[in-house]
C-alpha positions as semicolon CSV with decimal commas, in nm:
position;residue;x (nm);y (nm);z (nm)
1;M;0,000;0,000;0,000
2;T;0,131;0,343;-0,096
3;G;0,236;0,565;0,193
4;P;0,111;0,916;0,275
5;L;0,132;1,194;0,020
6;S;0,367;1,491;0,042
7;M;0,197;1,806;0,169
8;T;0,228;2,135;0,352
9;R;-0,001;2,241;0,635
10;A;-0,053;2,596;0,756
11;G;-0,311;2,823;0,914
12;A;-0,580;2,764;1,174
13;G;-0,952;2,693;1,172
14;E;-1,161;2,429;1,000
15;P;-0,952;2,195;0,781
16;L;-0,938;2,274;0,409
17;L;-0,781;2,033;0,159
18;L;-0,630;2,165;-0,167
19;L;-0,607;1,926;-0,464
20;H;-0,431;2,037;-0,782
21;G;-0,491;1,918;-1,136
22;W;-0,287;1,667;-1,335
23;G;-0,004;1,855;-1,501
24;S;0,062;2,072;-1,198
25;S;0,155;2,043;-0,830
26;R;0,051;2,191;-0,499
27;R;0,240;2,506;-0,605
28;D;-0,056;2,593;-0,829
29;F;-0,240;2,729;-0,523
30;A;0,032;2,986;-0,446
31;A;-0,196;3,283;-0,522
32;V;-0,479;3,175;-0,290
33;L;-0,281;3,007;-0,012
34;P;-0,201;3,320;0,196
35;L;-0,567;3,425;0,193
36;L;-0,696;3,078;0,277
37;T;-0,461;3,026;0,573
38;E;-0,617;3,333;0,740
39;R;-0,944;3,140;0,768
40;F;-0,863;2,767;0,745
41;D;-0,620;2,498;0,855
42;V;-0,496;2,435;0,499
43;L;-0,356;2,102;0,380
44;D;-0,197;2,148;0,035
45;V;-0,126;1,804;-0,112
46;D;0,080;1,676;-0,405
47;L;-0,118;1,405;-0,585
48;P;0,048;1,062;-0,629
49;G;0,355;1,072;-0,849
50;V;0,403;1,449;-0,816
51;G;0,672;1,625;-0,614
52;R;0,775;1,396;-0,328
53;S;0,450;1,203;-0,327
54;P;0,505;0,837;-0,419
55;A;0,337;0,701;-0,730
56;L;0,064;0,448;-0,663
57;E;0,151;0,081;-0,672
58;E;-0,201;-0,001;-0,787
59;R;-0,380;0,126;-1,097
60;P;-0,412;0,508;-1,053
61;T;-0,789;0,542;-1,084
62;V;-0,982;0,824;-0,919
63;A;-1,084;0,578;-0,648
64;A;-0,721;0,478;-0,580
65;I;-0,605;0,840;-0,573
66;S;-0,889;0,922;-0,333
67;D;-0,782;0,632;-0,112
68;A;-0,430;0,778;-0,097
69;V;-0,567;1,120;-0,008
70;E;-0,782;0,971;0,268
71;R;-0,484;0,782;0,413
72;T;-0,292;1,111;0,420
73;L;-0,579;1,283;0,604
74;D;-0,593;0,992;0,848
75;G;-0,220;1,029;0,910
76;E;-0,272;1,398;0,992
77;G;-0,556;1,317;1,232
78;V;-0,810;1,498;1,015
79;G;-1,162;1,369;0,953
80;R;-1,406;1,555;0,728
81;V;-1,261;1,848;0,536
82;H;-1,366;2,131;0,313
83;V;-1,208;2,075;-0,028
84;L;-1,093;2,307;-0,305
85;G;-0,994;2,110;-0,615
86;N;-0,899;2,188;-0,972
87;S;-0,939;1,957;-1,274
88;L;-0,841;1,604;-1,164
89;G;-0,817;1,741;-0,810
90;A;-1,177;1,863;-0,843
91;R;-1,284;1,519;-0,960
92;V;-1,116;1,364;-0,653
93;A;-1,289;1,627;-0,436
94;I;-1,625;1,514;-0,573
95;E;-1,533;1,151;-0,502
96;L;-1,446;1,246;-0,142
97;A;-1,788;1,412;-0,116
98;R;-1,953;1,095;-0,246
99;R;-1,773;0,900;0,028
100;G;-1,891;1,142;0,296
101;R;-1,538;1,264;0,370
102;A;-1,597;1,624;0,251
103;S;-1,782;1,891;0,449
104;S;-1,806;2,111;0,141
105;V;-1,652;2,118;-0,207
106;V;-1,549;2,387;-0,454
107;A;-1,473;2,200;-0,777
108;I;-1,301;2,403;-1,049
109;G;-1,323;2,243;-1,395
110;P;-1,366;1,884;-1,268
111;S;-1,282;1,604;-1,509
112;G;-1,497;1,297;-1,564
113;L;-1,801;1,402;-1,765
114;N;-1,653;1,488;-2,103
115;V;-1,787;1,299;-2,405
116;P;-1,556;1,074;-2,615
117;P;-1,452;1,337;-2,875
118;E;-1,365;1,578;-2,592
119;R;-1,160;1,306;-2,423
120;V;-0,961;1,257;-2,742
121;V;-0,885;1,628;-2,761
122;Q;-0,797;1,648;-2,391
123;G;-0,579;1,337;-2,404
124;S;-0,394;1,460;-2,712
125;G;-0,333;1,798;-2,552
126;M;-0,208;1,643;-2,229
127;A;0,021;1,406;-2,419
128;L;0,167;1,692;-2,624
129;A;0,218;1,901;-2,311
130;R;0,408;1,615;-2,147
131;V;0,641;1,574;-2,444
132;V;0,704;1,946;-2,491
133;M;0,753;2,015;-2,121
134;R;0,998;1,728;-2,078
135;A;1,200;1,851;-2,374
136;G;1,203;2,206;-2,243
137;A;1,232;2,128;-1,871
138;P;1,575;2,298;-1,832
139;L;1,425;2,623;-1,961
140;V;1,136;2,637;-1,713
141;G;1,346;2,781;-1,430
142;P;1,482;3,075;-1,634
143;L;1,146;3,139;-1,801
144;S;0,965;3,141;-1,466
145;R;1,158;3,450;-1,359
146;S;0,981;3,684;-1,604
147;A;0,616;3,763;-1,673
148;V;0,671;3,699;-2,044
149;G;0,827;3,360;-1,976
150;R;0,547;3,257;-1,740
151;A;0,290;3,369;-1,995
152;A;0,451;3,144;-2,256
153;L;0,455;2,847;-2,017
154;L;0,107;2,881;-1,868
155;A;-0,102;3,034;-2,147
156;P;-0,302;2,712;-2,207
157;L;-0,409;2,701;-1,839
158;K;-0,456;3,063;-1,738
159;A;-0,646;3,359;-1,880
160;R;-0,390;3,598;-1,728
161;P;-0,070;3,389;-1,734
162;W;0,156;3,693;-1,701
163;S;0,013;3,754;-1,352
164;T;0,124;3,414;-1,221
165;S;0,409;3,350;-0,980
166;P;0,733;3,162;-1,047
167;D;0,598;2,891;-0,814
168;E;0,310;2,821;-1,052
169;A;0,546;2,784;-1,348
170;I;0,766;2,543;-1,152
171;G;0,448;2,357;-1,057
172;A;0,372;2,300;-1,426
173;R;0,717;2,149;-1,472
174;E;0,667;1,927;-1,168
175;G;0,330;1,814;-1,300
176;F;0,405;1,768;-1,669
177;A;0,778;1,699;-1,698
178;D;0,882;1,553;-1,363
179;S;0,577;1,352;-1,252
180;R;0,603;0,974;-1,229
181;D;0,337;0,742;-1,369
182;Y;0,210;1,024;-1,592
183;W;0,072;0,805;-1,869
184;R;-0,111;0,557;-1,648
185;T;-0,270;0,840;-1,450
186;L;-0,372;1,018;-1,769
187;L;-0,538;0,701;-1,892
188;W;-0,709;0,568;-1,578
189;A;-0,788;0,888;-1,386
190;L;-0,878;1,113;-1,678
191;L;-0,954;0,939;-2,005
192;V;-1,159;0,637;-1,896
193;D;-1,300;0,767;-1,568
194;V;-1,681;0,781;-1,540
195;P;-1,824;0,917;-1,211
196;R;-2,092;0,712;-1,036
197;G;-2,308;0,753;-0,727
198;L;-2,315;1,132;-0,740
199;D;-2,672;1,132;-0,612
200;R;-2,536;1,020;-0,273
201;I;-2,351;1,348;-0,219
202;E;-2,498;1,539;0,074
203;C;-2,252;1,824;0,132
204;P;-2,265;2,164;-0,044
205;V;-2,089;2,161;-0,383
206;T;-2,000;2,468;-0,588
207;L;-1,903;2,393;-0,947
208;V;-1,675;2,655;-1,104
209;Q;-1,542;2,700;-1,456
210;G;-1,350;2,983;-1,620
211;V;-1,515;3,112;-1,935
212;A;-1,174;3,092;-2,107
213;D;-1,132;2,724;-2,013
214;W;-1,105;2,521;-2,333
215;I;-0,970;2,211;-2,158
216;S;-1,282;2,125;-1,959
217;S;-1,511;2,206;-2,255
218;G;-1,868;2,187;-2,123
219;Q;-1,826;1,909;-1,869
220;T;-1,837;2,115;-1,548
221;V;-2,200;2,219;-1,586
222;R;-2,293;1,856;-1,661
223;Y;-2,239;1,779;-1,292
224;L;-2,513;2,025;-1,196
225;P;-2,817;1,793;-1,241
226;L;-2,625;1,494;-1,102
227;V;-2,505;1,643;-0,771
228;P;-2,798;1,730;-0,539
229;G;-2,814;2,096;-0,441
230;S;-2,500;2,190;-0,634
231;R;-2,444;2,537;-0,775
232;F;-2,262;2,652;-1,089
233;V;-2,051;2,968;-1,105
234;P;-1,885;3,080;-1,432
235;L;-1,572;3,294;-1,388
236;V;-1,508;3,577;-1,633
237;W;-1,143;3,637;-1,724
238;A;-1,046;3,293;-1,596
239;G;-0,896;2,981;-1,753
240;H;-0,878;2,613;-1,663
241;A;-0,664;2,670;-1,353
242;P;-0,785;3,016;-1,246
243;Q;-0,635;3,031;-0,898
244;S;-0,417;3,326;-1,000
245;D;-0,670;3,466;-1,249
246;R;-0,936;3,530;-0,983
247;P;-0,781;3,449;-0,642
248;R;-1,010;3,658;-0,423
249;T;-1,321;3,529;-0,598
250;I;-1,211;3,170;-0,546
251;V;-1,139;3,233;-0,177
252;R;-1,483;3,393;-0,140
253;L;-1,647;3,089;-0,303
254;V;-1,463;2,856;-0,065
255;E;-1,578;3,060;0,235
256;E;-1,939;3,082;0,113
257;T;-1,957;2,708;0,038
258;A;-1,807;2,624;0,378
259;R;-2,070;2,842;0,547
260;R;-2,342;2,652;0,362
261;A;-2,212;2,332;0,522
262;G;-2,277;2,459;0,872
263;V;-2,073;2,172;1,020
264;P;-1,832;2,267;1,304
265;T;-1,489;2,110;1,300
266;A;-1,575;1,927;1,624
267;A;-1,822;1,713;1,430
268;A;-1,541;1,549;1,235
269;P;-1,506;1,175;1,311
270;V;-1,134;1,205;1,380
271;T;-0,998;1,460;1,624
272;A;-0,696;1,652;1,502
273;P;-0,390;1,615;1,728
274;P;-0,248;1,916;1,912
275;R;-0,062;2,139;1,668
276;R;0,311;2,168;1,714
277;S;0,467;2,502;1,791
278;G;0,462;2,735;1,493
279;T;0,198;2,553;1,289
280;S;-0,106;2,746;1,408
281;T;0,028;3,088;1,313
282;G;0,037;3,035;0,939
283;T;0,388;2,894;0,925
284;A;0,384;2,601;0,689
285;R;0,535;2,265;0,769
286;S;0,603;2,015;0,496
287;T;0,549;1,644;0,535
288;S;0,679;1,388;0,292
289;P;0,702;1,011;0,291
290;R;1,027;0,893;0,434
């Protein structure tokens, strides 16, 4: 069984889990992280095979990835969590909600409901991005230092790529060029995944998609009739990974969706352990499998 995933934890309040998309890393939340840690105890996780997170020994389906995320939460002594996810991370967030592990979910451009022609386009684009990013990996560091370079690297994912941080550009390299088990995850977690049991979701779910998101196509809104009580919010001037396109709007949506849950942290089935010195003031600590 695969060990816990690599993550950072910072802030104080109700627990909030951040799940990035495939082709990125936990760095993709750099623009919203400082704002979120003012309100939440934020767990920012690298998905399996990214950063220092081990690749899965089993087939990397959405269910298997969700299992790994749950084991990581268990290891941190955290029960139910609010979740902010993007793309594949949003799909995993919805799976956690189906399992009853999520208190609330903000799902940005979740995968899973695209039709076969859209899957072909998405798969081809992801394959090309992998090849190009691996070939150009040595250039990512220098390019990340300028707004023009970051715009060139992140234009397919962001509506305002010049406004991104160097961390986000490095995150794209970690996700596309450096990730392990890229092809199996692309196949099993993205291209052949079909969500089931969405009618069992009971927590508040806000579905979000940037109007400049060509990667998700029209699949985000397709969740709306399948997830009870869910809401759909389109984001103007936002792309597929809009965390730096509209950071304050995304933070507001997380806060509003969490308030709709109305579930105090004390109701979680697992009690979080006492925080070590320095972790409740917003200072991040990083945990990685040994």
